[in-house]
């Protein structure tokens, strides 16, 4: 499912929601992608719908940086 990954390709039923600062829009992914520079995603792997597209990464507020 988009927004999740499995440590082993093809693993069924063991998908994990991407961590904070990461997303994946690819079903069957074995890793999540980091949000682009100057953006952040602050959900800590709770809501899968907040990790399923790069647009979930929001621009950092002025005078702040993503870590």
mmCIF file of C-alpha atoms in Angstrom, residues 2 10 12 14 17 19-20 22-23 27 29 33-37 40 43 45 50 57-58 60-63 67:
data_model
loop_
_atom_site.group_PDB
_atom_site.id
_atom_site.type_symbol
_atom_site.label_atom_id
_atom_site.label_comp_id
_atom_site.label_asym_id
_atom_site.label_seq_id
_atom_site.Cartn_x
_atom_site.Cartn_y
_atom_site.Cartn_z
ATOM 1 C CA UNK A 2 1.178 3.540 -0.699
ATOM 2 C CA UNK A 10 6.886 -9.196 -1.662
ATOM 3 C CA UNK A 12 2.524 -9.780 2.653
ATOM 4 C CA UNK A 14 4.137 -6.936 7.239
ATOM 5 C CA UNK A 17 3.928 3.092 7.785
ATOM 6 C CA UNK A 19 8.523 7.314 9.515
ATOM 7 C CA UNK A 20 8.386 11.069 10.061
ATOM 8 C CA UNK A 22 9.461 10.155 4.695
ATOM 9 C CA UNK A 23 6.843 8.996 2.197
ATOM 10 C CA UNK A 27 2.892 0.114 -3.716
ATOM 11 C CA UNK A 29 8.074 -0.409 -1.732
ATOM 12 C CA UNK A 33 11.885 8.427 0.377
ATOM 13 C CA UNK A 34 13.045 11.439 2.355
ATOM 14 C CA UNK A 35 11.031 14.616 1.991
ATOM 15 C CA UNK A 36 12.745 17.175 -0.253
ATOM 16 C CA UNK A 37 15.027 19.816 1.247
ATOM 17 C CA UNK A 40 8.985 18.231 6.538
ATOM 18 C CA UNK A 43 3.484 12.405 11.398
ATOM 19 C CA UNK A 45 4.090 6.669 11.340
ATOM 20 C CA UNK A 50 0.002 11.378 5.428
ATOM 21 C CA UNK A 57 5.818 16.972 2.814
ATOM 22 C CA UNK A 58 5.034 20.562 3.796
ATOM 23 C CA UNK A 60 9.038 24.504 6.611
ATOM 24 C CA UNK A 61 7.874 27.730 8.265
ATOM 25 C CA UNK A 62 10.000 30.805 7.595
ATOM 26 C CA UNK A 63 13.206 30.939 9.682
ATOM 27 C CA UNK A 67 16.501 18.059 10.137
#
